[in-house]
Amino acid sequence: MTTEPQGRHVDPTGNRPRRPPAVDTSQASGGSGRPADQAMFRPVARTAADVLAIIPHTLGYWPARSLVMLTATSSGLGPCLRVDLPDAADFADPAFVAEWTMQISELLEHDPVGHAVFVAVYGEPVGSTGASSDRRSGPAPALDVRHVSPSLGGHVSHVVNAVAEAGALSGHDVRDAWCVDNELWWPVADVGDARPVREILDSAVYVALVVDGSVVEPPDGSTESGTTGREPLQADRQLRRRLALLAEVAATTDWSPRSLEVWDAILSPFDAPDSRHPADPVRRLQELTRTDLLHLLAGTTDPLGCDLVLSLVLSGDIEAARHAWDGWNRTSSDEDLHGLVHTAQVMLGDWDGTPRWDRVDRCVDLVQVLIGGLTGPNDPEGQPSPVEEAVRCTAPRVSDRWAGGVAAGLWVVLGHLERFRARGSKVDQCARTAESLAPGHPGVARLREIMTLRPIPHWATDPATAWRRARQV
């Protein structure tokens, strides 16, 4: 069974009735972790272990406490869909089951070409018990159904039945189903046929994908950065102090088109020969003047201004962003209205252009540095963080409230960037974090509303325009 790209994987996290689903998309064609500048690799899946090997490389990480569906046609595999696994108690509520089944059906309908679906139910993260430091060696652990993780419980059959019913509505027949829990995996139809996860890791497809350059994050994604999977970049103490002192000013400063200029300049190629554009995002932030750093932060605090910055990041079209701002303020020409339409199309995922993933990845790195600089922990030596130090030295003018509010806006930006990259799990995490920093932040509600309206961006359904993680260098 060769994999023929039909779209990218879908990951609606927090997929509970009465809650907007968050959606990721990746394509079963070598994984979102493979280098963007290499030809697409098409693995050939001949066994169950091969199919299960494709899933983490397609998602870019090992799923946990998840339902994953891999659609298929007669010629190959299509989108990979991941949703949070409901609790066992939820299936005692017929209304929940009916609504959840409809949500699964709607997700499957995003692949109108596929007619079959493979199902994998994931429990606890692979290696979570620490029983084996090397999953490729040692005797296979014995399965004891009494010790299956609580996240799987006894409701796997209910999950698979719901998927089968959803597939009947969407035109996808369930071909096979498996469970993956910690160090073991087994067919849903035969719990006694448990096998070690190392069979998946040693499968020909898994090995071929690794050799081809695909990257799989650890189960908790704790080492991910925007671009590669390396350790996240950190703001130094001086930059953190500057950010802390600017937080209140940024939160109370009116949005200015200058923000577009600053964001566009800082996202220019990291390998540009101009010394004013160093490759290190931290250095780029350090070299900004106080005014430009202020505009960088303030550019994400206004709802419309934030949309313009995000549209600029993805499309690289600063003229469209400028015209959108003019159109919003004056509505003076068709060109200005065109800018507003362009921004709306980008934000809703309806834009038919080619995303600038290099800019998006750089922006993720920069935003993570800014967030860390505003909300970073204390220094290892136990000294107060720059935010705390600034609060103590300049109170009441600067406060944690300002830093938290600005950081919440940056988390919303990061959520939209992950939405552009079609990674719903990350979007949901960003939204929750933003809300914890600034309860009632309007950007959070809007992010979730857009996820409900357009869970899958148009460009994420085409392997030629969908995001793929760059190789670590």
C-alpha positions as a Python dict, from the first residue, in 0.01 Angstrom:
ca = {
    (1, 'M'): (0, 0, 0),
    (2, 'T'): (180, 311, -118),
    (3, 'T'): (101, 645, 33),
    (4, 'E'): (-44, 894, -211),
    (5, 'P'): (-74, 1247, -68),
    (6, 'Q'): (-434, 1360, -34),
    (7, 'G'): (-391, 1634, 226),
    (8, 'R'): (-231, 1694, 563),
    (9, 'H'): (-313, 1548, 904),
    (10, 'V'): (-595, 1693, 1107),
    (11, 'D'): (-564, 1730, 1484),
    (12, 'P'): (-870, 1875, 1657),
    (13, 'T'): (-765, 1879, 2022),
    (14, 'G'): (-1009, 1927, 2301),
    (15, 'N'): (-1269, 1773, 2075),
    (16, 'R'): (-1562, 1761, 2315),
    (17, 'P'): (-1920, 1854, 2232),
    (18, 'R'): (-1997, 2219, 2296),
    (19, 'R'): (-1629, 2307, 2262),
    (20, 'P'): (-1463, 2429, 1940),
    (21, 'P'): (-1239, 2155, 1796),
    (22, 'A'): (-876, 2244, 1739),
    (23, 'V'): (-735, 2108, 1416),
    (24, 'D'): (-388, 2005, 1296),
    (25, 'T'): (-307, 1882, 946),
    (26, 'S'): (-11, 1677, 818),
    (27, 'Q'): (30, 1455, 517),
    (28, 'A'): (110, 1083, 525),
    (29, 'S'): (396, 1124, 282),
    (30, 'G'): (711, 1143, 482),
    (31, 'G'): (591, 1344, 776),
    (32, 'S'): (576, 1705, 882),
    (33, 'G'): (920, 1651, 1026),
    (34, 'R'): (1095, 1601, 697),
    (35, 'P'): (1303, 1874, 532),
    (36, 'A'): (1103, 2116, 322),
    (37, 'D'): (1363, 2130, 47),
    (38, 'Q'): (1373, 1758, -34),
    (39, 'A'): (1160, 1558, -274),
    (40, 'M'): (857, 1392, -119),
    (41, 'F'): (924, 1038, 8),
    (42, 'R'): (647, 782, -36),
    (43, 'P'): (667, 500, 217),
    (44, 'V'): (514, 162, 138),
    (45, 'A'): (311, 18, 426),
    (46, 'R'): (279, -360, 419),
    (47, 'T'): (207, -442, 785),
    (48, 'A'): (19, -300, 1081),
    (49, 'A'): (351, -185, 1230),
    (50, 'D'): (423, 6, 908),
    (51, 'V'): (91, 189, 928),
    (52, 'L'): (153, 274, 1295),
    (53, 'A'): (504, 391, 1203),
    (54, 'I'): (362, 644, 957),
    (55, 'I'): (142, 812, 1218),
    (56, 'P'): (408, 975, 1442),
    (57, 'H'): (608, 1085, 1139),
    (58, 'T'): (297, 1235, 982),
    (59, 'L'): (197, 1418, 1300),
    (60, 'G'): (556, 1502, 1387),
    (61, 'Y'): (521, 1361, 1739),
    (62, 'W'): (407, 1049, 1927),
    (63, 'P'): (40, 1101, 2014),
    (64, 'A'): (-84, 1024, 2364),
    (65, 'R'): (-436, 985, 2502),
    (66, 'S'): (-558, 1027, 2147),
    (67, 'L'): (-774, 884, 1875),
    (68, 'V'): (-590, 886, 1540),
    (69, 'M'): (-754, 808, 1207),
    (70, 'L'): (-556, 754, 889),
    (71, 'T'): (-774, 770, 580),
    (72, 'A'): (-698, 575, 263),
    (73, 'T'): (-791, 534, -100),
    (74, 'S'): (-742, 234, -325),
    (75, 'S'): (-397, 370, -416),
    (76, 'G'): (-264, 495, -85),
    (77, 'L'): (-302, 687, 241),
    (78, 'G'): (-460, 1027, 288),
    (79, 'P'): (-489, 1274, 577),
    (80, 'C'): (-410, 1169, 933),
    (81, 'L'): (-671, 1290, 1182),
    (82, 'R'): (-601, 1318, 1557),
    (83, 'V'): (-848, 1407, 1835),
    (84, 'D'): (-826, 1397, 2212),
    (85, 'L'): (-950, 1070, 2358),
    (86, 'P'): (-1272, 1122, 2556),
    (87, 'D'): (-1302, 985, 2908),
    (88, 'A'): (-1473, 650, 2954),
    (89, 'A'): (-1751, 816, 3154),
    (90, 'D'): (-1841, 1035, 2856),
    (91, 'F'): (-1967, 734, 2665),
    (92, 'A'): (-2238, 675, 2926),
    (93, 'D'): (-2408, 988, 2790),
    (94, 'P'): (-2595, 910, 2465),
    (95, 'A'): (-2607, 1281, 2376),
    (96, 'F'): (-2228, 1304, 2402),
    (97, 'V'): (-2180, 994, 2187),
    (98, 'A'): (-2414, 1127, 1919),
    (99, 'E'): (-2252, 1471, 1905),
    (100, 'W'): (-1896, 1335, 1920),
    (101, 'T'): (-1976, 1089, 1640),
    (102, 'M'): (-2103, 1374, 1424),
    (103, 'Q'): (-1784, 1571, 1489),
    (104, 'I'): (-1572, 1274, 1383),
    (105, 'S'): (-1784, 1235, 1070),
    (106, 'E'): (-1738, 1603, 981),
    (107, 'L'): (-1362, 1566, 1017),
    (108, 'L'): (-1354, 1260, 794),
    (109, 'E'): (-1551, 1452, 533),
    (110, 'H'): (-1249, 1678, 489),
    (111, 'D'): (-1109, 1388, 284),
    (112, 'P'): (-1376, 1337, 16),
    (113, 'V'): (-1146, 1113, -190),
    (114, 'G'): (-1075, 850, 75),
    (115, 'H'): (-1312, 560, 129),
    (116, 'A'): (-1141, 374, 415),
    (117, 'V'): (-988, 459, 751),
    (118, 'F'): (-737, 295, 983),
    (119, 'V'): (-788, 365, 1354),
    (120, 'A'): (-527, 385, 1631),
    (121, 'V'): (-620, 454, 1993),
    (122, 'Y'): (-328, 587, 2199),
    (123, 'G'): (-304, 565, 2578),
    (124, 'E'): (-13, 683, 2788),
    (125, 'P'): (295, 824, 2609),
    (126, 'V'): (547, 579, 2475),
    (127, 'G'): (813, 516, 2739),
    (128, 'S'): (612, 690, 3014),
    (129, 'T'): (678, 417, 3271),
    (130, 'G'): (1053, 433, 3221),
    (131, 'A'): (1064, 56, 3219),
    (132, 'S'): (1313, 47, 2939),
    (133, 'S'): (1561, 312, 2840),
    (134, 'D'): (1604, 148, 2500),
    (135, 'R'): (1276, 46, 2338),
    (136, 'R'): (1467, -129, 2060),
    (137, 'S'): (1621, -392, 2283),
    (138, 'G'): (1532, -630, 2565),
    (139, 'P'): (1247, -879, 2599),
    (140, 'A'): (898, -776, 2506),
    (141, 'P'): (700, -665, 2812),
    (142, 'A'): (406, -886, 2899),
    (143, 'L'): (55, -749, 2860),
    (144, 'D'): (-168, -756, 3162),
    (145, 'V'): (-508, -615, 3072),
    (146, 'R'): (-552, -513, 3436),
    (147, 'H'): (-269, -264, 3395),
    (148, 'V'): (-378, -95, 3074),
    (149, 'S'): (-356, 281, 3133),
    (150, 'P'): (-660, 462, 3274),
    (151, 'S'): (-669, 683, 2964),
    (152, 'L'): (-765, 376, 2761),
    (153, 'G'): (-981, 222, 3029),
    (154, 'G'): (-1243, -15, 2895),
    (155, 'H'): (-1400, 215, 2640),
    (156, 'V'): (-1181, 147, 2336),
    (157, 'S'): (-1460, -54, 2177),
    (158, 'H'): (-1698, 241, 2223),
    (159, 'V'): (-1446, 471, 2054),
    (160, 'V'): (-1400, 237, 1757),
    (161, 'N'): (-1776, 184, 1726),
    (162, 'A'): (-1829, 560, 1719),
    (163, 'V'): (-1565, 595, 1445),
    (164, 'A'): (-1731, 317, 1248),
    (165, 'E'): (-2064, 497, 1270),
    (166, 'A'): (-1900, 827, 1176),
    (167, 'G'): (-1730, 655, 883),
    (168, 'A'): (-2061, 517, 763),
    (169, 'L'): (-2191, 876, 751),
    (170, 'S'): (-1884, 1014, 573),
    (171, 'G'): (-1824, 718, 341),
    (172, 'H'): (-1515, 574, 516),
    (173, 'D'): (-1506, 206, 605),
    (174, 'V'): (-1298, 111, 912),
    (175, 'R'): (-1037, -133, 780),
    (176, 'D'): (-849, -207, 1104),
    (177, 'A'): (-796, -68, 1454),
    (178, 'W'): (-513, -89, 1708),
    (179, 'C'): (-422, 32, 2055),
    (180, 'V'): (-83, 180, 2147),
    (181, 'D'): (-16, 218, 2518),
    (182, 'N'): (327, 291, 2666),
    (183, 'E'): (552, 4, 2551),
    (184, 'L'): (286, -210, 2384),
    (185, 'W'): (52, -215, 2087),
    (186, 'W'): (-216, -465, 1992),
    (187, 'P'): (-516, -511, 1758),
    (188, 'V'): (-842, -390, 1913),
    (189, 'A'): (-1000, -717, 1801),
    (190, 'D'): (-741, -927, 1989),
    (191, 'V'): (-615, -783, 2319),
    (192, 'G'): (-405, -1092, 2376),
    (193, 'D'): (-192, -1026, 2068),
    (194, 'A'): (20, -757, 2234),
    (195, 'R'): (353, -665, 2077),
    (196, 'P'): (637, -433, 2182),
    (197, 'V'): (645, -79, 2047),
    (198, 'R'): (997, -149, 1925),
    (199, 'E'): (837, -344, 1636),
    (200, 'I'): (701, -9, 1517),
    (201, 'L'): (1036, 162, 1567),
    (202, 'D'): (1215, -117, 1382),
    (203, 'S'): (969, -134, 1094),
    (204, 'A'): (1107, -72, 748),
    (205, 'V'): (884, 235, 705),
    (206, 'Y'): (990, 398, 1035),
    (207, 'V'): (1358, 345, 959),
    (208, 'A'): (1320, 471, 602),
    (209, 'L'): (1145, 786, 720),
    (210, 'V'): (1420, 859, 973),
    (211, 'V'): (1686, 808, 708),
    (212, 'D'): (1491, 1037, 478),
    (213, 'G'): (1517, 1315, 737),
    (214, 'S'): (1180, 1300, 913),
    (215, 'V'): (1180, 1415, 1278),
    (216, 'V'): (952, 1287, 1555),
    (217, 'E'): (922, 1490, 1874),
    (218, 'P'): (922, 1330, 2219),
    (219, 'P'): (573, 1239, 2343),
    (220, 'D'): (536, 1560, 2546),
    (221, 'G'): (687, 1786, 2278),
    (222, 'S'): (896, 1945, 2551),
    (223, 'T'): (1203, 2006, 2334),
    (224, 'E'): (1028, 2162, 2040),
    (225, 'S'): (1108, 2500, 1899),
    (226, 'G'): (940, 2665, 1605),
    (227, 'T'): (1174, 2534, 1342),
    (228, 'T'): (1343, 2208, 1419),
    (229, 'G'): (1284, 2030, 1748),
    (230, 'R'): (1593, 2163, 1925),
    (231, 'E'): (1589, 2334, 2263),
    (232, 'P'): (1380, 2655, 2256),
    (233, 'L'): (1573, 2980, 2235),
    (234, 'Q'): (1598, 3189, 2551),
    (235, 'A'): (1608, 3563, 2608),
    (236, 'D'): (1909, 3677, 2807),
    (237, 'R'): (1879, 3884, 3123),
    (238, 'Q'): (1930, 4218, 2949),
    (239, 'L'): (1660, 4151, 2690),
    (240, 'R'): (1422, 4029, 2960),
    (241, 'R'): (1472, 4349, 3156),
    (242, 'R'): (1401, 4561, 2847),
    (243, 'L'): (1084, 4364, 2776),
    (244, 'A'): (965, 4397, 3133),
    (245, 'L'): (1011, 4773, 3132),
    (246, 'L'): (828, 4806, 2797),
    (247, 'A'): (534, 4582, 2888),
    (248, 'E'): (307, 4852, 3028),
    (249, 'V'): (389, 5097, 2749),
    (250, 'A'): (319, 4832, 2484),
    (251, 'A'): (-11, 4737, 2645),
    (252, 'T'): (-131, 5098, 2641),
    (253, 'T'): (20, 5215, 2309),
    (254, 'D'): (-203, 5265, 2006),
    (255, 'W'): (-125, 5037, 1715),
    (256, 'S'): (86, 5194, 1440),
    (257, 'P'): (171, 5080, 1085),
    (258, 'R'): (532, 5104, 1200),
    (259, 'S'): (472, 4764, 1360),
    (260, 'L'): (442, 4615, 1011),
    (261, 'E'): (779, 4759, 913),
    (262, 'V'): (949, 4622, 1224),
    (263, 'W'): (799, 4275, 1193),
    (264, 'D'): (880, 4259, 822),
    (265, 'A'): (1241, 4361, 879),
    (266, 'I'): (1303, 4123, 1167),
    (267, 'L'): (1163, 3831, 967),
    (268, 'S'): (1398, 3890, 674),
    (269, 'P'): (1622, 3592, 590),
    (270, 'F'): (1842, 3496, 882),
    (271, 'D'): (2133, 3438, 646),
    (272, 'A'): (2119, 3787, 497),
    (273, 'P'): (2469, 3936, 463),
    (274, 'D'): (2351, 4262, 621),
    (275, 'S'): (2503, 4272, 970),
    (276, 'R'): (2185, 4433, 1096),
    (277, 'H'): (2010, 4102, 1044),
    (278, 'P'): (2201, 3841, 1246),
    (279, 'A'): (2099, 3477, 1223),
    (280, 'D'): (2025, 3444, 1595),
    (281, 'P'): (1668, 3563, 1677),
    (282, 'V'): (1782, 3667, 2024),
    (283, 'R'): (2049, 3893, 1874),
    (284, 'R'): (1794, 4039, 1636),
    (285, 'L'): (1575, 4137, 1928),
    (286, 'Q'): (1872, 4271, 2122),
    (287, 'E'): (1970, 4498, 1833),
    (288, 'L'): (1627, 4659, 1804),
    (289, 'T'): (1599, 5013, 1930),
    (290, 'R'): (1368, 5077, 2222),
    (291, 'T'): (1110, 5230, 1987),
    (292, 'D'): (1117, 4938, 1743),
    (293, 'L'): (1098, 4681, 2024),
    (294, 'L'): (797, 4871, 2156),
    (295, 'H'): (631, 4860, 1812),
    (296, 'L'): (708, 4489, 1788),
    (297, 'L'): (524, 4421, 2115),
    (298, 'A'): (244, 4670, 2052),
    (299, 'G'): (183, 4519, 1709),
    (300, 'T'): (16, 4218, 1870),
    (301, 'T'): (-201, 4397, 2127),
    (302, 'D'): (-463, 4541, 1890),
    (303, 'P'): (-701, 4282, 1733),
    (304, 'L'): (-692, 4428, 1380),
    (305, 'G'): (-325, 4512, 1401),
    (306, 'C'): (-250, 4158, 1512),
    (307, 'D'): (-437, 4026, 1206),
    (308, 'L'): (-231, 4250, 980),
    (309, 'V'): (94, 4129, 1136),
    (310, 'L'): (-11, 3765, 1104),
    (311, 'S'): (-117, 3815, 741),
    (312, 'L'): (220, 3976, 673),
    (313, 'V'): (405, 3689, 839),
    (314, 'L'): (233, 3419, 633),
    (315, 'S'): (208, 3593, 296),
    (316, 'G'): (509, 3826, 308),
    (317, 'D'): (289, 4091, 139),
    (318, 'I'): (350, 4411, 333),
    (319, 'E'): (171, 4623, 72),
    (320, 'A'): (-151, 4427, 123),
    (321, 'A'): (-119, 4479, 499),
    (322, 'R'): (-66, 4853, 453),
    (323, 'H'): (-368, 4882, 223),
    (324, 'A'): (-576, 4684, 473),
    (325, 'W'): (-487, 4936, 745),
    (326, 'D'): (-575, 5226, 513),
    (327, 'G'): (-898, 5056, 414),
    (328, 'W'): (-996, 5000, 775),
    (329, 'N'): (-939, 5367, 859),
    (330, 'R'): (-1067, 5535, 541),
    (331, 'T'): (-1223, 5281, 301),
    (332, 'S'): (-1095, 5513, 33),
    (333, 'S'): (-1020, 5286, -262),
    (334, 'D'): (-1075, 4944, -412),
    (335, 'E'): (-706, 4875, -352),
    (336, 'D'): (-751, 4937, 20),
    (337, 'L'): (-1054, 4708, 25),
    (338, 'H'): (-844, 4446, -152),
    (339, 'G'): (-601, 4462, 139),
    (340, 'L'): (-882, 4395, 386),
    (341, 'V'): (-1007, 4103, 177),
    (342, 'H'): (-653, 3962, 159),
    (343, 'T'): (-615, 3983, 538),
    (344, 'A'): (-954, 3818, 596),
    (345, 'Q'): (-870, 3536, 356),
    (346, 'V'): (-539, 3469, 530),
    (347, 'M'): (-689, 3474, 878),
    (348, 'L'): (-976, 3245, 780),
    (349, 'G'): (-750, 3003, 595),
    (350, 'D'): (-910, 3073, 255),
    (351, 'W'): (-608, 3237, 94),
    (352, 'D'): (-494, 3054, -220),
    (353, 'G'): (-136, 3183, -223),
    (354, 'T'): (182, 3000, -121),
    (355, 'P'): (263, 3046, 250),
    (356, 'R'): (606, 3175, 346),
    (357, 'W'): (689, 2899, 591),
    (358, 'D'): (1041, 3033, 639),
    (359, 'R'): (891, 3350, 784),
    (360, 'V'): (638, 3160, 992),
    (361, 'D'): (909, 2941, 1147),
    (362, 'R'): (1125, 3245, 1224),
    (363, 'C'): (827, 3420, 1376),
    (364, 'V'): (755, 3123, 1603),
    (365, 'D'): (1113, 3136, 1729),
    (366, 'L'): (1094, 3511, 1789),
    (367, 'V'): (758, 3494, 1966),
    (368, 'Q'): (884, 3217, 2191),
    (369, 'V'): (1182, 3431, 2288),
    (370, 'L'): (953, 3727, 2361),
    (371, 'I'): (718, 3513, 2571),
    (372, 'G'): (1008, 3369, 2768),
    (373, 'G'): (1147, 3717, 2820),
    (374, 'L'): (818, 3841, 2964),
    (375, 'T'): (718, 3541, 3175),
    (376, 'G'): (1046, 3349, 3224),
    (377, 'P'): (1121, 3178, 3555),
    (378, 'N'): (1370, 3290, 3815),
    (379, 'D'): (1740, 3254, 3742),
    (380, 'P'): (1897, 2919, 3849),
    (381, 'E'): (2086, 3099, 4124),
    (382, 'G'): (1757, 3196, 4281),
    (383, 'Q'): (1775, 3564, 4182),
    (384, 'P'): (1449, 3737, 4086),
    (385, 'S'): (1356, 3730, 3720),
    (386, 'P'): (1395, 4059, 3529),
    (387, 'V'): (1017, 4098, 3532),
    (388, 'E'): (1008, 4066, 3911),
    (389, 'E'): (1308, 4293, 3945),
    (390, 'A'): (1152, 4556, 3722),
    (391, 'V'): (826, 4540, 3914),
    (392, 'R'): (1009, 4587, 4243),
    (393, 'C'): (1222, 4877, 4114),
    (394, 'T'): (957, 5070, 3922),
    (395, 'A'): (624, 4981, 4086),
    (396, 'P'): (355, 5084, 4051),
    (397, 'R'): (431, 5187, 3691),
    (398, 'V'): (524, 4835, 3579),
    (399, 'S'): (340, 4530, 3701),
    (400, 'D'): (307, 4161, 3629),
    (401, 'R'): (-39, 4238, 3492),
    (402, 'W'): (109, 4427, 3198),
    (403, 'A'): (370, 4163, 3125),
    (404, 'G'): (108, 3888, 3150),
    (405, 'G'): (-131, 4074, 2921),
    (406, 'V'): (131, 4134, 2654),
    (407, 'A'): (253, 3775, 2687),
    (408, 'A'): (-108, 3652, 2649),
    (409, 'G'): (-130, 3843, 2321),
    (410, 'L'): (191, 3675, 2206),
    (411, 'W'): (48, 3335, 2299),
    (412, 'V'): (-253, 3419, 2081),
    (413, 'V'): (-14, 3505, 1797),
    (414, 'L'): (165, 3175, 1851),
    (415, 'G'): (-173, 2998, 1844),
    (416, 'H'): (-255, 3154, 1506),
    (417, 'L'): (87, 3058, 1370),
    (418, 'E'): (26, 2699, 1478),
    (419, 'R'): (-319, 2723, 1319),
    (420, 'F'): (-149, 2833, 996),
    (421, 'R'): (75, 2526, 1029),
    (422, 'A'): (-242, 2322, 1096),
    (423, 'R'): (-145, 2191, 1438),
    (424, 'G'): (-461, 2207, 1646),
    (425, 'S'): (-308, 2050, 1955),
    (426, 'K'): (-65, 2339, 1977),
    (427, 'V'): (-340, 2594, 1908),
    (428, 'D'): (-543, 2467, 2200),
    (429, 'Q'): (-238, 2473, 2429),
    (430, 'C'): (-164, 2832, 2328),
    (431, 'A'): (-523, 2941, 2387),
    (432, 'R'): (-532, 2784, 2733),
    (433, 'T'): (-200, 2942, 2830),
    (434, 'A'): (-308, 3286, 2706),
    (435, 'E'): (-630, 3263, 2904),
    (436, 'S'): (-441, 3164, 3219),
    (437, 'L'): (-220, 3473, 3184),
    (438, 'A'): (-502, 3715, 3103),
    (439, 'P'): (-851, 3576, 3175),
    (440, 'G'): (-1105, 3709, 2930),
    (441, 'H'): (-843, 3808, 2671),
    (442, 'P'): (-1047, 3887, 2355),
    (443, 'G'): (-787, 3729, 2130),
    (444, 'V'): (-843, 3387, 2285),
    (445, 'A'): (-1215, 3385, 2208),
    (446, 'R'): (-1146, 3499, 1854),
    (447, 'L'): (-879, 3233, 1801),
    (448, 'R'): (-1122, 2963, 1909),
    (449, 'E'): (-1400, 3111, 1696),
    (450, 'I'): (-1183, 3101, 1384),
    (451, 'M'): (-1081, 2743, 1466),
    (452, 'T'): (-1451, 2655, 1475),
    (453, 'L'): (-1528, 2832, 1146),
    (454, 'R'): (-1219, 2711, 956),
    (455, 'P'): (-1055, 2421, 1140),
    (456, 'I'): (-834, 2336, 841),
    (457, 'P'): (-664, 2611, 637),
    (458, 'H'): (-700, 2572, 262),
    (459, 'W'): (-324, 2556, 207),
    (460, 'A'): (-290, 2270, 458),
    (461, 'T'): (-485, 2033, 233),
    (462, 'D'): (-228, 2050, -46),
    (463, 'P'): (109, 1876, 5),
    (464, 'A'): (270, 2143, -214),
    (465, 'T'): (172, 2427, 21),
    (466, 'A'): (134, 2253, 358),
    (467, 'W'): (387, 2316, 635),
    (468, 'R'): (674, 2077, 705),
    (469, 'R'): (930, 2113, 980),
    (470, 'A'): (1278, 2206, 862),
    (471, 'R'): (1569, 1978, 940),
    (472, 'Q'): (1782, 2069, 1242),
    (473, 'V'): (2118, 2213, 1142),
}
